[in-house]
Each structure stands twice: as C-alpha cells, then as structure tokens.
GROMACS .gro file of C-alpha atoms in nm:
model
  173
    1MET     CA    1   7.321  10.581   8.503
    2LEU     CA    2   7.388  10.289   8.722
    3SER     CA    3   7.227  10.125   9.016
    4GLU     CA    4   7.364   9.839   9.221
    5SER     CA    5   7.139   9.535   9.240
    6GLY     CA    6   6.888   9.558   9.520
    7SER     CA    7   6.775   9.914   9.457
    8SER     CA    8   6.498  10.016   9.223
    9ALA     CA    9   6.618  10.037   8.866
   10PRO     CA   10   6.615  10.381   8.707
   11PRO     CA   11   6.384  10.402   8.406
   12GLY     CA   12   6.545  10.318   8.074
   13THR     CA   13   6.828  10.112   8.220
   14ILE     CA   14   6.925   9.756   8.136
   15PRO     CA   15   7.043   9.494   8.385
   16VAL     CA   16   7.403   9.386   8.327
   17THR     CA   17   7.612   9.134   8.516
   18LEU     CA   18   7.989   9.162   8.488
   19THR     CA   19   8.271   8.998   8.676
   20VAL     CA   20   8.514   9.284   8.725
   21ASN     CA   21   8.855   9.200   8.871
   22GLY     CA   22   8.714   8.880   9.017
   23GLN     CA   23   8.406   9.036   9.174
   24GLU     CA   24   8.061   8.979   9.027
   25ARG     CA   25   7.870   9.304   8.983
   26GLN     CA   26   7.499   9.324   8.903
   27LEU     CA   27   7.430   9.667   8.760
   28GLN     CA   28   7.161   9.875   8.593
   29VAL     CA   29   7.315  10.059   8.301
   30ALA     CA   30   7.189  10.315   8.051
   31PRO     CA   31   7.211  10.156   7.704
   32TRP     CA   32   7.460  10.417   7.578
   33THR     CA   33   7.711  10.374   7.862
   34THR     CA   34   8.051  10.262   7.740
   35LEU     CA   35   8.245  10.002   7.934
   36LEU     CA   36   8.511  10.270   7.992
   37ASP     CA   37   8.263  10.511   8.149
   38LEU     CA   38   8.111  10.234   8.359
   39LEU     CA   39   8.454  10.136   8.493
   40ARG     CA   40   8.576  10.489   8.562
   41GLU     CA   41   8.267  10.681   8.660
   42GLU     CA   42   8.047  10.422   8.823
   43LEU     CA   43   8.285  10.158   8.961
   44ASP     CA   44   8.561  10.409   9.047
   45LEU     CA   45   8.827  10.207   8.864
   46THR     CA   46   9.015  10.508   8.732
   47GLY     CA   47   9.335  10.329   8.631
   48THR     CA   48   9.182  10.275   8.288
   49LYS     CA   49   9.231  10.607   8.111
   50LYS     CA   50   9.012  10.799   7.871
   51GLY     CA   51   9.246  10.923   7.601
   52CYS     CA   52   9.092  10.985   7.262
   53ASP     CA   53   8.748  10.827   7.322
   54HIS     CA   54   8.765  10.698   6.961
   55GLY     CA   55   8.962  10.373   6.998
   56GLN     CA   56   9.277  10.517   6.846
   57CYS     CA   57   9.515  10.558   7.142
   58GLY     CA   58   9.481  10.242   7.354
   59ALA     CA   59   9.478  10.425   7.690
   60CYS     CA   60   9.149  10.251   7.772
   61THR     CA   61   9.271   9.896   7.704
   62VAL     CA   62   9.125   9.630   7.934
   63ILE     CA   63   9.102   9.253   7.907
   64VAL     CA   64   8.753   9.114   7.846
   65ASP     CA   65   8.709   8.737   7.841
   66GLY     CA   66   9.083   8.697   7.782
   67LYS     CA   67   9.108   8.944   7.492
   68ARG     CA   68   9.227   9.303   7.497
   69ILE     CA   69   8.977   9.562   7.386
   70ASN     CA   70   8.944   9.938   7.373
   71SER     CA   71   8.681   9.989   7.642
   72CYS     CA   72   8.579  10.326   7.495
   73LEU     CA   73   8.437  10.143   7.191
   74ALA     CA   74   8.236   9.879   7.379
   75LEU     CA   75   7.895   9.942   7.525
   76ALA     CA   76   7.864   9.798   7.875
   77VAL     CA   77   7.542   9.616   7.779
   78GLN     CA   78   7.731   9.434   7.502
   79LYS     CA   79   7.959   9.281   7.764
   80ASP     CA   80   7.681   9.138   7.984
   81GLY     CA   81   7.808   8.813   8.137
   82SER     CA   82   8.172   8.893   8.060
   83THR     CA   83   8.480   8.884   8.277
   84VAL     CA   84   8.668   9.215   8.279
   85THR     CA   85   9.019   9.272   8.410
   86THR     CA   86   9.147   9.625   8.462
   87ILE     CA   87   9.488   9.743   8.576
   88GLU     CA   88   9.356   9.742   8.934
   89GLY     CA   89   9.276   9.372   8.909
   90LEU     CA   90   9.596   9.263   8.743
   91SER     CA   91   9.769   9.164   9.064
   92SER     CA   92   9.697   9.120   9.428
   93GLY     CA   93   9.977   9.223   9.659
   94ASN     CA   94  10.285   9.185   9.439
   95LEU     CA   95  10.330   9.348   9.102
   96HIS     CA   96  10.237   9.146   8.796
   97PRO     CA   97  10.555   9.048   8.603
   98VAL     CA   98  10.468   9.299   8.328
   99GLN     CA   99  10.422   9.578   8.583
  100ALA     CA  100  10.755   9.489   8.742
  101ALA     CA  101  10.926   9.488   8.401
  102PHE     CA  102  10.781   9.831   8.320
  103VAL     CA  103  10.931   9.965   8.644
  104GLU     CA  104  11.264   9.790   8.586
  105HIS     CA  105  11.295   9.918   8.228
  106ASP     CA  106  11.158  10.266   8.301
  107ALA     CA  107  10.889  10.200   8.039
  108PHE     CA  108  10.684  10.507   8.123
  109GLN     CA  109  10.734  10.878   8.157
  110CYS     CA  110  10.415  11.068   8.231
  111GLY     CA  111  10.238  10.738   8.305
  112TYR     CA  112   9.909  10.824   8.137
  113CYS     CA  113   9.931  10.549   7.875
  114THR     CA  114  10.096  10.301   8.112
  115PRO     CA  115   9.783  10.113   8.232
  116GLY     CA  116   9.667  10.055   7.874
  117GLN     CA  117  10.018   9.962   7.763
  118ILE     CA  118  10.050   9.711   8.049
  119MET     CA  119   9.708   9.557   7.985
  120SER     CA  120   9.785   9.526   7.615
  121ALA     CA  121  10.125   9.370   7.692
  122VAL     CA  122   9.972   9.118   7.934
  123ALA     CA  123   9.719   9.009   7.671
  124LEU     CA  124   9.986   9.004   7.400
  125ILE     CA  125  10.202   8.771   7.607
  126GLU     CA  126   9.905   8.546   7.689
  127GLU     CA  127   9.812   8.534   7.318
  128GLY     CA  128  10.161   8.398   7.245
  129ARG     CA  129  10.185   8.572   6.908
  130ALA     CA  130  10.484   8.799   6.967
  131ARG     CA  131  10.823   8.636   6.963
  132SER     CA  132  11.045   8.919   6.837
  133ARG     CA  133  11.091   9.292   6.894
  134GLU     CA  134  10.928   9.357   6.556
  135GLU     CA  135  10.623   9.147   6.646
  136ILE     CA  136  10.596   9.317   6.986
  137ARG     CA  137  10.601   9.657   6.815
  138GLU     CA  138  10.341   9.546   6.562
  139HIS     CA  139  10.101   9.399   6.818
  140MET     CA  140  10.143   9.696   7.055
  141SER     CA  141  10.098   9.953   6.777
  142GLY     CA  142   9.742  10.033   6.889
  143ASN     CA  143   9.876  10.181   7.212
  144ILE     CA  144  10.015  10.531   7.174
  145CYS     CA  145  10.277  10.678   7.408
  146ARG     CA  146  10.296  11.051   7.362
  147CYS     CA  147  10.620  11.068   7.565
  148GLY     CA  148  10.795  10.824   7.332
  149ALA     CA  149  10.894  10.548   7.574
  150TYR     CA  150  10.843  10.287   7.303
  151SER     CA  151  11.188  10.127   7.313
  152ASN     CA  152  11.164  10.084   7.692
  153ILE     CA  153  10.814   9.939   7.659
  154VAL     CA  154  10.939   9.688   7.402
  155ASP     CA  155  11.235   9.607   7.630
  156ALA     CA  156  10.995   9.538   7.919
  157VAL     CA  157  10.766   9.314   7.713
  158GLU     CA  158  11.064   9.132   7.562
  159ASP     CA  159  11.209   9.076   7.910
  160VAL     CA  160  10.885   8.914   8.033
  161LEU     CA  161  10.862   8.702   7.718
  162LYS     CA  162  11.220   8.579   7.768
  163SER     CA  163  11.163   8.494   8.133
  164LYS     CA  164  10.836   8.317   8.047
  165THR     CA  165  11.013   8.116   7.775
  166SER     CA  166  11.294   8.017   8.012
  167SER     CA  167  11.036   7.918   8.278
  168PHE     CA  168  10.866   7.689   8.025
  169ARG     CA  169  11.201   7.535   7.929
  170GLU     CA  170  11.291   7.472   8.294
  171ALA     CA  171  10.951   7.313   8.359
  172ALA     CA  172  10.992   7.087   8.054
  173GLU     CA  173  11.339   6.967   8.162
   0.00000   0.00000   0.00000
C-alpha cells in the first residue's frame, strides 16, 4: 500500500521519504513492502526485475546510498531517507558508459538480468575493487545470467574499467 504525500494515509502505513533517481518521494508504505515491490508496483520503475525474490539472482540490484543491494531483501521502511538509483535513473539522455559497453560487447541475450548486471557493474566500478577479469567475475558473482553471457559481461565491465583508468592517467598528465 502506498499513498503519495498530501492524501490521507491508509491505516497501518509508515511514512517514508526516498530520493529515487534524483526525485524526492514522500510515501506511505505498508511495513512489509520490499524496496523492489515499491519501485516496480508503486513507482512504476519496472526496469528493476523480480527474479528469485530471495536475493540469490541479482536481477533486482539497485544502488542505495552508493552501494549495490538486492532490493528484494530490503524493506522500503528500512531505507527511509536513502538515495536510490535504478536502471531508469542511471543516465539522462545518453547511455551510461556501462550501458554503452553492454551494447557494444553484446553482453545480454534475453535481457532479463541486464538491468541488475548493469547496476552491479556500475557500483563495482565506483567501488574500485575490481582490477582484473578474475576480480570482476568474483564481484559480479551475485548476478546470475541464465543465458550465459558472462564472458561478454566481463568484457564490457573490463572495457569501462580500462577507459576509466586511461581517463585518470590523461587527467594526471
């Protein structure tokens, strides 16, 4: 259950304020509503996918306060005051470099896992922990691709990492 601010709150709901894709949203949420269900069913942000609903596939990956999470495992009320970025908010106008790399490297087949894969890759790159193909694979292991596009996904992430590294080198010189 959800009600935008300004209308009477349904009984048993809790007020929650989230900044979703740059827009502040004041909501009334049932205490059992997951962040995934809030995004998909109430805010109509359906790019985030519901895969296993148990935190095991990564299809629901979003970035909350700069960290990637499985949104199916987080209650919306737990994220009160947080900043949430979904695949819809990743770029405005042009593709994000990770999205462009996924297209260039054909890093998707059916596309169902792609939003979660991209969100996880964006956070992975921002975390700065992956510097090799093996580290990329390890840090992306929570995102399952049933079509098996793993090598292309790793190629895409590696490509963005390389271009980011060369951009930093050029800026330093």
